[in-house]
């Protein structure tokens, strides 16, 4: 409850009355007061003003272009930068910019998304102030069928940055999740505009749960955040700047050598490998994930020792134990 209150206070710059908070959380005003005090004891500065209510003094500032640009150390990525308070989806915004001639590296970040997208039309919860919801425009000279390996490149970049910044044991679940202690810390959605044989542009959209103290009921068992793991709020700006730098570095390798240039590093951080997995497809099956190929596909060995190569994007993979 305390965590839900924390997220509610962080979701607005306005005052919230005890009554509004009580209604939103389904508790009495007296309990609201109790939880406010508990948060204060933890060090949160919460103002209380008669007739207006409560307001939290955000420990970390709202994102803005100037602050990010000041700390950014890249050649191209994020140099054309849009930080928007509310957008339907940062991927949609990048698509619009791309169609109007934006260059490779153009980046959109939002404080909140009203229609954050996962794969196959699934929703991505993107509450205000708590996450890094970011999309980057790429223009690789590759065939459309190779675009899914860009997702892997992004997963590797996120995983490395979060490990380096916070010392957490982030791992990649092939193809598009970054997990922490078995729960989803980050999801990646790669979209493209392409002709039959060539790619016009690719949008790589990354969602990282950073300061979320709580999650909605329907995902609280599967989702996690940096906050929930290290027990304190962190500044999102270094995450954004390091991520853009790492993405740019890995993308340069990828352009030269293809996925094979980052395959070893990816495999080292990939939690799916050597696990029993269930390939969810029309003719789905269970097997052991044994290898990631030079193209970024997953090789799964069936019980009869035959091997099947699975293309990202076509299937979902879940460790059998989870089902
Ligand atoms: C993904 O899809 O994991 C891709 C998510 C990509 C989000 C980024 S944010 C910036 C950019 N703009 C967008 O509009 N999208 C990208 P998928 O594997 O289909 O997972 C979706 C599932 O994850 C949902 O059905 C929920 O079960 C769960 N989920 C939703 N929100 C979550 C969250 N914040 N944290 C963890 N899990 C979540």
Tab-separated table of C-alpha atoms and ligand atoms in Angstrom:
chain	number	residue	atom	x	y	z
A	1	UNK	CA	0.000	0.000	0.000
A	2	UNK	CA	2.835	2.348	0.912
A	3	UNK	CA	4.385	1.712	-2.503
A	4	UNK	CA	1.092	2.325	-4.289
A	5	UNK	CA	0.790	5.631	-2.435
A	6	UNK	CA	4.332	6.533	-3.449
A	7	UNK	CA	3.586	5.908	-7.121
A	8	UNK	CA	0.342	7.873	-6.883
A	9	UNK	CA	2.120	10.892	-5.350
A	10	UNK	CA	4.815	10.741	-8.023
A	11	UNK	CA	2.273	10.567	-10.829
A	12	UNK	CA	1.338	14.248	-10.565
A	13	UNK	CA	2.827	17.665	-9.845
A	14	UNK	CA	-0.437	18.774	-8.214
A	15	UNK	CA	-1.569	18.386	-4.654
A	16	UNK	CA	-3.708	15.357	-3.913
A	17	UNK	CA	-6.213	15.586	-1.081
A	18	UNK	CA	-6.380	12.899	1.586
A	19	UNK	CA	-9.839	12.073	0.293
A	20	UNK	CA	-8.664	11.650	-3.318
A	21	UNK	CA	-5.811	9.433	-2.212
A	22	UNK	CA	-8.078	7.419	0.078
A	23	UNK	CA	-10.530	6.861	-2.771
A	24	UNK	CA	-7.842	5.897	-5.266
A	25	UNK	CA	-6.288	3.368	-2.904
A	26	UNK	CA	-9.465	2.226	-1.182
A	27	UNK	CA	-8.350	3.184	2.331
A	28	UNK	CA	-9.479	5.658	4.996
A	29	UNK	CA	-8.018	9.154	5.380
A	30	UNK	CA	-6.507	8.088	8.680
A	31	UNK	CA	-4.627	5.290	6.900
A	32	UNK	CA	-3.458	7.728	4.237
A	33	UNK	CA	-1.956	9.836	7.005
A	34	UNK	CA	-0.270	6.776	8.504
A	35	UNK	CA	1.289	5.790	5.174
A	36	UNK	CA	2.392	9.369	4.449
A	37	UNK	CA	4.268	9.350	7.729
A	38	UNK	CA	5.830	5.996	6.967
A	39	UNK	CA	7.123	7.397	3.663
A	40	UNK	CA	8.480	10.474	5.420
A	41	UNK	CA	10.362	8.224	7.821
A	42	UNK	CA	11.982	6.619	4.777
A	43	UNK	CA	13.246	10.046	3.751
A	44	UNK	CA	10.653	11.179	1.215
A	45	UNK	CA	9.842	14.873	1.433
A	46	UNK	CA	6.070	15.153	1.354
A	47	UNK	CA	4.451	18.545	1.756
A	48	UNK	CA	1.071	18.752	3.450
A	49	UNK	CA	-0.935	21.937	2.855
A	50	UNK	CA	-4.292	22.583	4.520
A	51	UNK	CA	-7.188	22.485	2.082
A	52	UNK	CA	-4.981	21.303	-0.763
A	53	UNK	CA	-3.471	18.035	0.324
A	54	UNK	CA	-0.192	16.253	-0.209
A	55	UNK	CA	2.594	16.712	-2.736
A	56	UNK	CA	5.875	14.864	-3.001
A	57	UNK	CA	9.071	16.732	-3.756
A	58	UNK	CA	10.508	14.592	-6.457
A	59	UNK	CA	13.986	13.448	-5.587
A	60	UNK	CA	14.807	13.186	-9.262
A	61	UNK	CA	13.804	15.759	-11.762
A	62	UNK	CA	11.390	15.327	-14.550
A	63	UNK	CA	13.240	14.499	-17.765
A	64	UNK	CA	14.084	17.298	-20.132
A	65	UNK	CA	16.096	17.650	-23.324
A	66	UNK	CA	18.644	20.085	-21.941
A	67	UNK	CA	19.691	17.916	-18.990
A	68	UNK	CA	19.970	14.819	-21.140
A	69	UNK	CA	21.894	16.544	-23.940
A	70	UNK	CA	24.365	17.952	-21.401
A	71	UNK	CA	25.345	14.438	-20.271
A	72	UNK	CA	25.121	12.715	-23.637
A	73	UNK	CA	28.372	11.357	-25.024
A	74	UNK	CA	27.454	9.904	-28.432
A	75	UNK	CA	28.203	10.668	-32.091
A	76	UNK	CA	24.690	10.557	-33.506
A	77	UNK	CA	22.287	8.726	-31.224
A	78	UNK	CA	20.091	11.128	-29.281
A	79	UNK	CA	21.523	14.235	-30.946
A	80	UNK	CA	18.081	14.845	-32.422
A	81	UNK	CA	16.106	14.398	-29.228
A	82	UNK	CA	12.473	14.873	-28.290
A	83	UNK	CA	11.417	14.573	-24.671
A	84	UNK	CA	7.660	14.590	-24.477
A	85	UNK	CA	5.469	14.548	-21.399
A	86	UNK	CA	2.664	12.407	-22.807
A	87	UNK	CA	2.529	10.485	-26.061
A	88	UNK	CA	0.548	7.478	-27.264
A	89	UNK	CA	3.736	5.540	-28.036
A	90	UNK	CA	7.307	6.737	-28.510
A	91	UNK	CA	7.563	4.219	-31.380
A	92	UNK	CA	4.663	5.943	-33.159
A	93	UNK	CA	6.289	9.329	-32.666
A	94	UNK	CA	9.574	8.118	-34.148
A	95	UNK	CA	7.713	6.635	-37.113
A	96	UNK	CA	6.093	10.022	-37.747
A	97	UNK	CA	9.476	11.764	-37.524
A	98	UNK	CA	11.061	9.175	-39.826
A	99	UNK	CA	8.352	9.723	-42.400
A	100	UNK	CA	9.203	13.410	-42.258
A	101	UNK	CA	12.872	12.771	-42.962
A	102	UNK	CA	14.441	12.384	-39.502
A	103	UNK	CA	17.983	11.013	-39.495
A	104	UNK	CA	19.387	7.838	-37.977
A	105	UNK	CA	19.774	8.193	-34.216
A	106	UNK	CA	16.727	10.431	-33.784
A	107	UNK	CA	15.367	9.647	-30.314
A	108	UNK	CA	12.030	10.136	-28.579
A	109	UNK	CA	11.566	9.799	-24.821
A	110	UNK	CA	8.277	10.182	-22.950
A	111	UNK	CA	7.429	10.618	-19.294
A	112	UNK	CA	4.330	8.546	-19.889
A	113	UNK	CA	2.718	6.665	-22.774
A	114	UNK	CA	-1.040	6.383	-23.094
A	115	UNK	CA	-0.816	3.582	-25.637
A	116	UNK	CA	2.548	1.946	-24.923
A	117	UNK	CA	2.845	-1.117	-27.161
A	118	UNK	CA	4.229	-4.584	-26.623
A	119	UNK	CA	4.391	-7.279	-29.288
A	120	UNK	CA	1.271	-8.658	-30.966
A	121	UNK	CA	-0.809	-5.686	-29.852
A	122	UNK	CA	-0.171	-6.300	-26.161
A	123	UNK	CA	-0.117	-3.196	-23.958
A	124	UNK	CA	2.992	-1.850	-22.245
A	125	UNK	CA	2.299	-0.066	-18.953
A	126	UNK	CA	4.188	3.211	-18.918
A	127	UNK	CA	3.315	5.205	-15.790
A	128	UNK	CA	4.638	8.772	-15.474
A	129	UNK	CA	7.934	9.552	-13.837
A	130	UNK	CA	9.002	5.988	-13.198
A	131	UNK	CA	10.448	4.574	-16.353
A	132	UNK	CA	12.636	5.010	-19.360
A	133	UNK	CA	10.276	4.811	-22.341
A	134	UNK	CA	12.506	5.480	-25.307
A	135	UNK	CA	12.592	4.847	-29.077
A	136	UNK	CA	15.481	5.275	-31.477
A	137	UNK	CA	15.411	5.500	-35.271
A	138	UNK	CA	17.830	3.274	-37.201
A	139	UNK	CA	18.466	2.934	-40.922
A	140	UNK	CA	20.453	-0.266	-41.313
A	141	UNK	CA	21.251	-1.618	-44.738
A	142	UNK	CA	19.939	-5.090	-44.055
A	143	UNK	CA	17.211	-7.367	-45.366
A	144	UNK	CA	13.831	-7.235	-43.604
A	145	UNK	CA	14.238	-10.788	-42.294
A	146	UNK	CA	17.343	-9.745	-40.340
A	147	UNK	CA	15.675	-6.888	-38.504
A	148	UNK	CA	14.689	-9.028	-35.520
A	149	UNK	CA	18.349	-9.287	-34.520
A	150	UNK	CA	18.235	-5.537	-33.768
A	151	UNK	CA	16.022	-6.470	-30.817
A	152	UNK	CA	18.816	-8.664	-29.492
A	153	UNK	CA	21.308	-5.860	-29.916
A	154	UNK	CA	19.055	-3.598	-27.848
A	155	UNK	CA	18.570	-6.253	-25.151
A	156	UNK	CA	22.303	-6.708	-24.815
A	157	UNK	CA	22.805	-2.944	-24.540
A	158	UNK	CA	20.170	-2.548	-21.804
A	159	UNK	CA	21.514	-5.506	-19.866
A	160	UNK	CA	25.096	-4.245	-19.906
A	161	UNK	CA	24.168	-0.703	-18.917
A	162	UNK	CA	21.996	-1.758	-15.981
A	163	UNK	CA	24.675	-4.143	-14.745
A	164	UNK	CA	27.338	-1.457	-14.968
A	165	UNK	CA	25.293	1.309	-13.350
A	166	UNK	CA	23.595	-0.613	-10.561
A	167	UNK	CA	25.533	-3.839	-10.123
A	168	UNK	CA	22.354	-5.833	-10.705
A	169	UNK	CA	22.306	-9.285	-12.208
A	170	UNK	CA	20.210	-8.384	-15.263
A	171	UNK	CA	19.846	-11.174	-17.843
A	172	UNK	CA	18.432	-11.413	-21.328
A	173	UNK	CA	15.516	-13.662	-22.079
A	174	UNK	CA	15.599	-14.375	-25.787
A	175	UNK	CA	14.422	-12.571	-27.784
A	176	UNK	CA	13.138	-9.345	-26.277
A	177	UNK	CA	13.095	-9.193	-22.469
A	178	UNK	CA	15.602	-8.194	-19.854
A	179	UNK	CA	14.920	-9.949	-16.569
A	180	UNK	CA	16.019	-9.368	-13.018
A	181	UNK	CA	15.494	-12.213	-10.563
A	182	UNK	CA	13.244	-13.885	-13.094
A	183	UNK	CA	10.917	-10.909	-13.525
A	184	UNK	CA	10.578	-8.537	-16.434
A	185	UNK	CA	12.581	-5.361	-15.994
A	186	UNK	CA	12.570	-4.280	-19.627
A	187	UNK	CA	10.745	-5.074	-22.858
A	188	UNK	CA	11.785	-4.229	-26.397
A	189	UNK	CA	9.614	-3.685	-29.445
A	190	UNK	CA	11.318	-3.390	-32.813
A	191	UNK	CA	9.203	-2.185	-35.724
A	192	UNK	CA	10.111	-1.374	-39.309
A	193	UNK	CA	9.036	0.117	-42.594
A	194	UNK	CA	10.301	-2.060	-45.400
A	195	UNK	CA	9.977	-3.006	-49.053
A	196	UNK	CA	10.181	-6.625	-50.193
A	197	UNK	CA	13.967	-6.669	-50.098
A	198	UNK	CA	15.116	-3.581	-48.291
A	199	UNK	CA	14.485	-1.762	-45.071
A	200	UNK	CA	13.470	1.917	-45.111
A	201	UNK	CA	13.871	2.355	-41.384
A	202	UNK	CA	13.717	0.520	-38.072
A	203	UNK	CA	12.335	1.783	-34.782
A	204	UNK	CA	13.730	0.196	-31.679
A	205	UNK	CA	11.516	0.879	-28.676
A	206	UNK	CA	12.778	0.124	-25.189
A	207	UNK	CA	10.827	0.222	-21.941
A	208	UNK	CA	12.737	-0.039	-18.652
A	209	UNK	CA	10.993	-0.031	-15.279
A	210	UNK	CA	13.174	2.169	-13.103
A	211	UNK	CA	11.547	3.805	-10.085
A	212	UNK	CA	8.244	1.925	-10.046
A	213	UNK	CA	7.580	1.127	-6.419
A	214	UNK	CA	4.564	-0.991	-7.362
A	215	UNK	CA	2.829	-2.483	-10.404
A	216	UNK	CA	-0.811	-2.945	-11.344
A	217	UNK	CA	-2.319	-6.234	-10.142
A	218	UNK	CA	-2.304	-7.915	-13.547
A	219	UNK	CA	1.481	-7.679	-13.917
A	220	UNK	CA	2.778	-7.469	-10.349
A	221	UNK	CA	3.852	-11.122	-10.365
A	222	UNK	CA	5.813	-10.833	-13.605
A	223	UNK	CA	7.192	-7.265	-13.544
A	224	UNK	CA	10.004	-5.693	-11.570
A	225	UNK	CA	11.933	-2.413	-11.417
A	226	UNK	CA	15.356	-1.182	-10.425
A	227	UNK	CA	13.760	0.401	-7.342
A	228	UNK	CA	12.250	-2.895	-6.237
A	229	UNK	CA	15.660	-4.526	-6.425
A	230	UNK	CA	18.013	-1.962	-4.979
A	231	UNK	CA	15.563	-0.272	-2.623
A	232	UNK	CA	16.166	3.313	-3.672
A	233	UNK	CA	15.164	5.683	-6.419
A	234	UNK	CA	17.719	6.407	-9.088
A	235	UNK	CA	18.291	9.167	-11.594
A	236	UNK	CA	17.058	8.159	-15.050
A	237	UNK	CA	19.363	10.485	-16.988
A	238	UNK	CA	22.526	8.353	-16.660
A	239	UNK	CA	20.513	5.319	-17.775
A	240	UNK	CA	19.356	7.136	-20.904
A	241	UNK	CA	22.799	8.531	-21.761
A	242	UNK	CA	24.665	5.276	-21.154
A	243	UNK	CA	22.048	3.322	-23.053
A	244	UNK	CA	22.296	5.538	-26.118
A	245	UNK	CA	26.071	5.249	-26.004
A	246	UNK	CA	26.017	1.463	-25.641
A	247	UNK	CA	23.400	1.124	-28.387
A	248	UNK	CA	25.494	3.231	-30.725
A	249	UNK	CA	28.611	1.188	-29.969
A	250	UNK	CA	26.907	-2.161	-30.504
A	251	UNK	CA	25.143	-0.895	-33.612
A	252	UNK	CA	28.497	0.114	-35.123
A	253	UNK	CA	29.796	-3.434	-34.553
A	254	UNK	CA	26.553	-4.843	-35.935
A	255	UNK	CA	26.816	-2.769	-39.101
A	256	UNK	CA	30.323	-4.077	-39.690
A	257	UNK	CA	30.021	-7.711	-38.670
A	258	UNK	CA	26.328	-8.433	-38.296
A	259	UNK	CA	24.964	-10.083	-35.173
A	260	UNK	CA	27.980	-12.404	-35.077
A	261	UNK	CA	30.019	-9.420	-33.801
A	262	UNK	CA	28.053	-9.352	-30.535
A	263	UNK	CA	26.934	-12.966	-30.401
A	264	UNK	CA	29.422	-14.134	-27.751
A	265	UNK	CA	28.560	-11.321	-25.368
A	266	UNK	CA	24.859	-11.857	-25.956
A	267	UNK	CA	25.119	-15.601	-25.304
A	268	UNK	CA	26.974	-14.977	-22.038
A	269	UNK	CA	24.131	-12.862	-20.695
A	270	UNK	CA	21.296	-14.928	-22.156
A	271	UNK	CA	19.367	-16.765	-19.461
A	272	UNK	CA	17.404	-18.790	-22.019
A	273	UNK	CA	20.415	-20.840	-23.073
A	274	UNK	CA	20.736	-24.324	-21.572
A	275	UNK	CA	17.182	-24.108	-20.256
A	276	UNK	CA	14.186	-26.184	-21.175
A	277	UNK	CA	11.959	-23.992	-23.262
A	278	UNK	CA	8.542	-24.194	-24.799
A	279	UNK	CA	8.338	-22.906	-28.314
A	280	UNK	CA	4.915	-21.422	-28.668
A	281	UNK	CA	3.866	-21.674	-32.269
A	282	UNK	CA	1.285	-23.442	-34.426
A	283	UNK	CA	3.228	-26.679	-34.063
A	284	UNK	CA	4.839	-25.779	-30.736
A	285	UNK	CA	7.158	-28.110	-28.863
A	286	UNK	CA	9.376	-28.388	-25.814
A	287	UNK	CA	13.140	-28.692	-26.005
A	288	UNK	CA	16.421	-27.401	-24.688
A	289	UNK	CA	17.814	-24.087	-25.894
A	290	UNK	CA	21.353	-24.933	-26.949
A	291	UNK	CA	22.710	-22.098	-29.040
A	292	UNK	CA	22.220	-18.650	-30.514
A	293	UNK	CA	23.242	-18.556	-34.172
A	294	UNK	CA	25.265	-15.890	-35.983
A	295	UNK	CA	21.945	-14.478	-37.162
A	296	UNK	CA	20.510	-14.293	-33.637
A	297	UNK	CA	18.160	-17.256	-33.947
A	298	UNK	CA	17.672	-19.714	-31.129
A	299	UNK	CA	18.550	-23.363	-31.691
A	300	UNK	CA	16.338	-25.719	-29.706
A	301	UNK	CA	17.116	-29.396	-29.314
A	302	UNK	CA	14.168	-31.756	-29.021
A	303	UNK	CA	14.206	-34.894	-26.864
A	304	UNK	CA	14.986	-36.980	-29.981
A	305	UNK	CA	18.114	-34.798	-30.425
A	306	UNK	CA	16.880	-33.147	-33.617
A	307	UNK	CA	17.559	-29.446	-33.688
A	308	UNK	CA	15.148	-26.709	-34.708
A	309	UNK	CA	16.147	-23.134	-35.426
A	310	UNK	CA	13.637	-20.634	-34.095
A	311	UNK	CA	13.422	-17.123	-35.549
A	312	UNK	CA	12.697	-14.316	-33.165
A	313	UNK	CA	9.399	-12.681	-33.862
A	314	UNK	CA	7.736	-15.898	-34.911
A	315	UNK	CA	7.426	-17.470	-31.504
A	316	UNK	CA	7.490	-16.792	-27.813
A	317	UNK	CA	9.724	-18.779	-25.582
A	318	UNK	CA	9.129	-19.482	-21.928
A	319	UNK	CA	11.133	-21.526	-19.508
A	320	UNK	CA	8.956	-24.586	-18.919
A	321	UNK	CA	9.107	-24.114	-15.144
A	322	UNK	CA	7.204	-20.840	-15.463
A	323	UNK	CA	4.116	-22.417	-16.998
B	1	LIG	C1	7.362	-6.122	-24.875
B	1	LIG	O1	6.292	-6.750	-25.428
B	1	LIG	O2	7.955	-6.481	-23.897
B	1	LIG	C2	7.770	-4.832	-25.591
B	1	LIG	C3	7.611	-3.624	-24.748
B	1	LIG	C4	8.176	-2.399	-25.429
B	1	LIG	C5	7.864	-1.138	-24.691
B	1	LIG	C6	8.575	0.059	-25.287
B	1	LIG	S1	8.383	1.477	-24.291
B	1	LIG	C7	9.021	2.498	-25.538
B	1	LIG	C8	8.454	1.960	-26.845
B	1	LIG	N1	7.169	2.530	-27.145
B	1	LIG	C9	6.186	1.600	-27.176
B	1	LIG	O3	4.987	1.829	-27.434
B	1	LIG	N2	6.729	0.393	-26.892
B	1	LIG	C10	8.147	0.469	-26.675
B	1	LIG	P1	5.753	-8.167	-24.985
B	1	LIG	O4	6.856	-9.156	-24.949
B	1	LIG	O5	4.592	-8.417	-25.877
B	1	LIG	O6	5.272	-7.968	-23.502
B	1	LIG	C11	4.058	-7.316	-23.181
B	1	LIG	C12	3.582	-7.900	-21.851
B	1	LIG	O7	4.432	-7.479	-20.792
B	1	LIG	C13	2.186	-7.423	-21.451
B	1	LIG	O8	1.196	-8.243	-21.999
B	1	LIG	C14	2.236	-7.516	-19.929
B	1	LIG	O9	1.986	-8.837	-19.497
B	1	LIG	C15	3.682	-7.228	-19.605
B	1	LIG	N3	3.889	-5.816	-19.243
B	1	LIG	C16	3.183	-4.718	-19.591
B	1	LIG	N4	3.733	-3.611	-19.088
B	1	LIG	C17	4.822	-4.008	-18.382
B	1	LIG	C18	5.812	-3.329	-17.627
B	1	LIG	N5	5.833	-1.984	-17.490
B	1	LIG	N6	6.767	-4.083	-17.041
B	1	LIG	C19	6.810	-5.430	-17.166
B	1	LIG	N7	5.896	-6.118	-17.855
B	1	LIG	C20	4.912	-5.420	-18.468
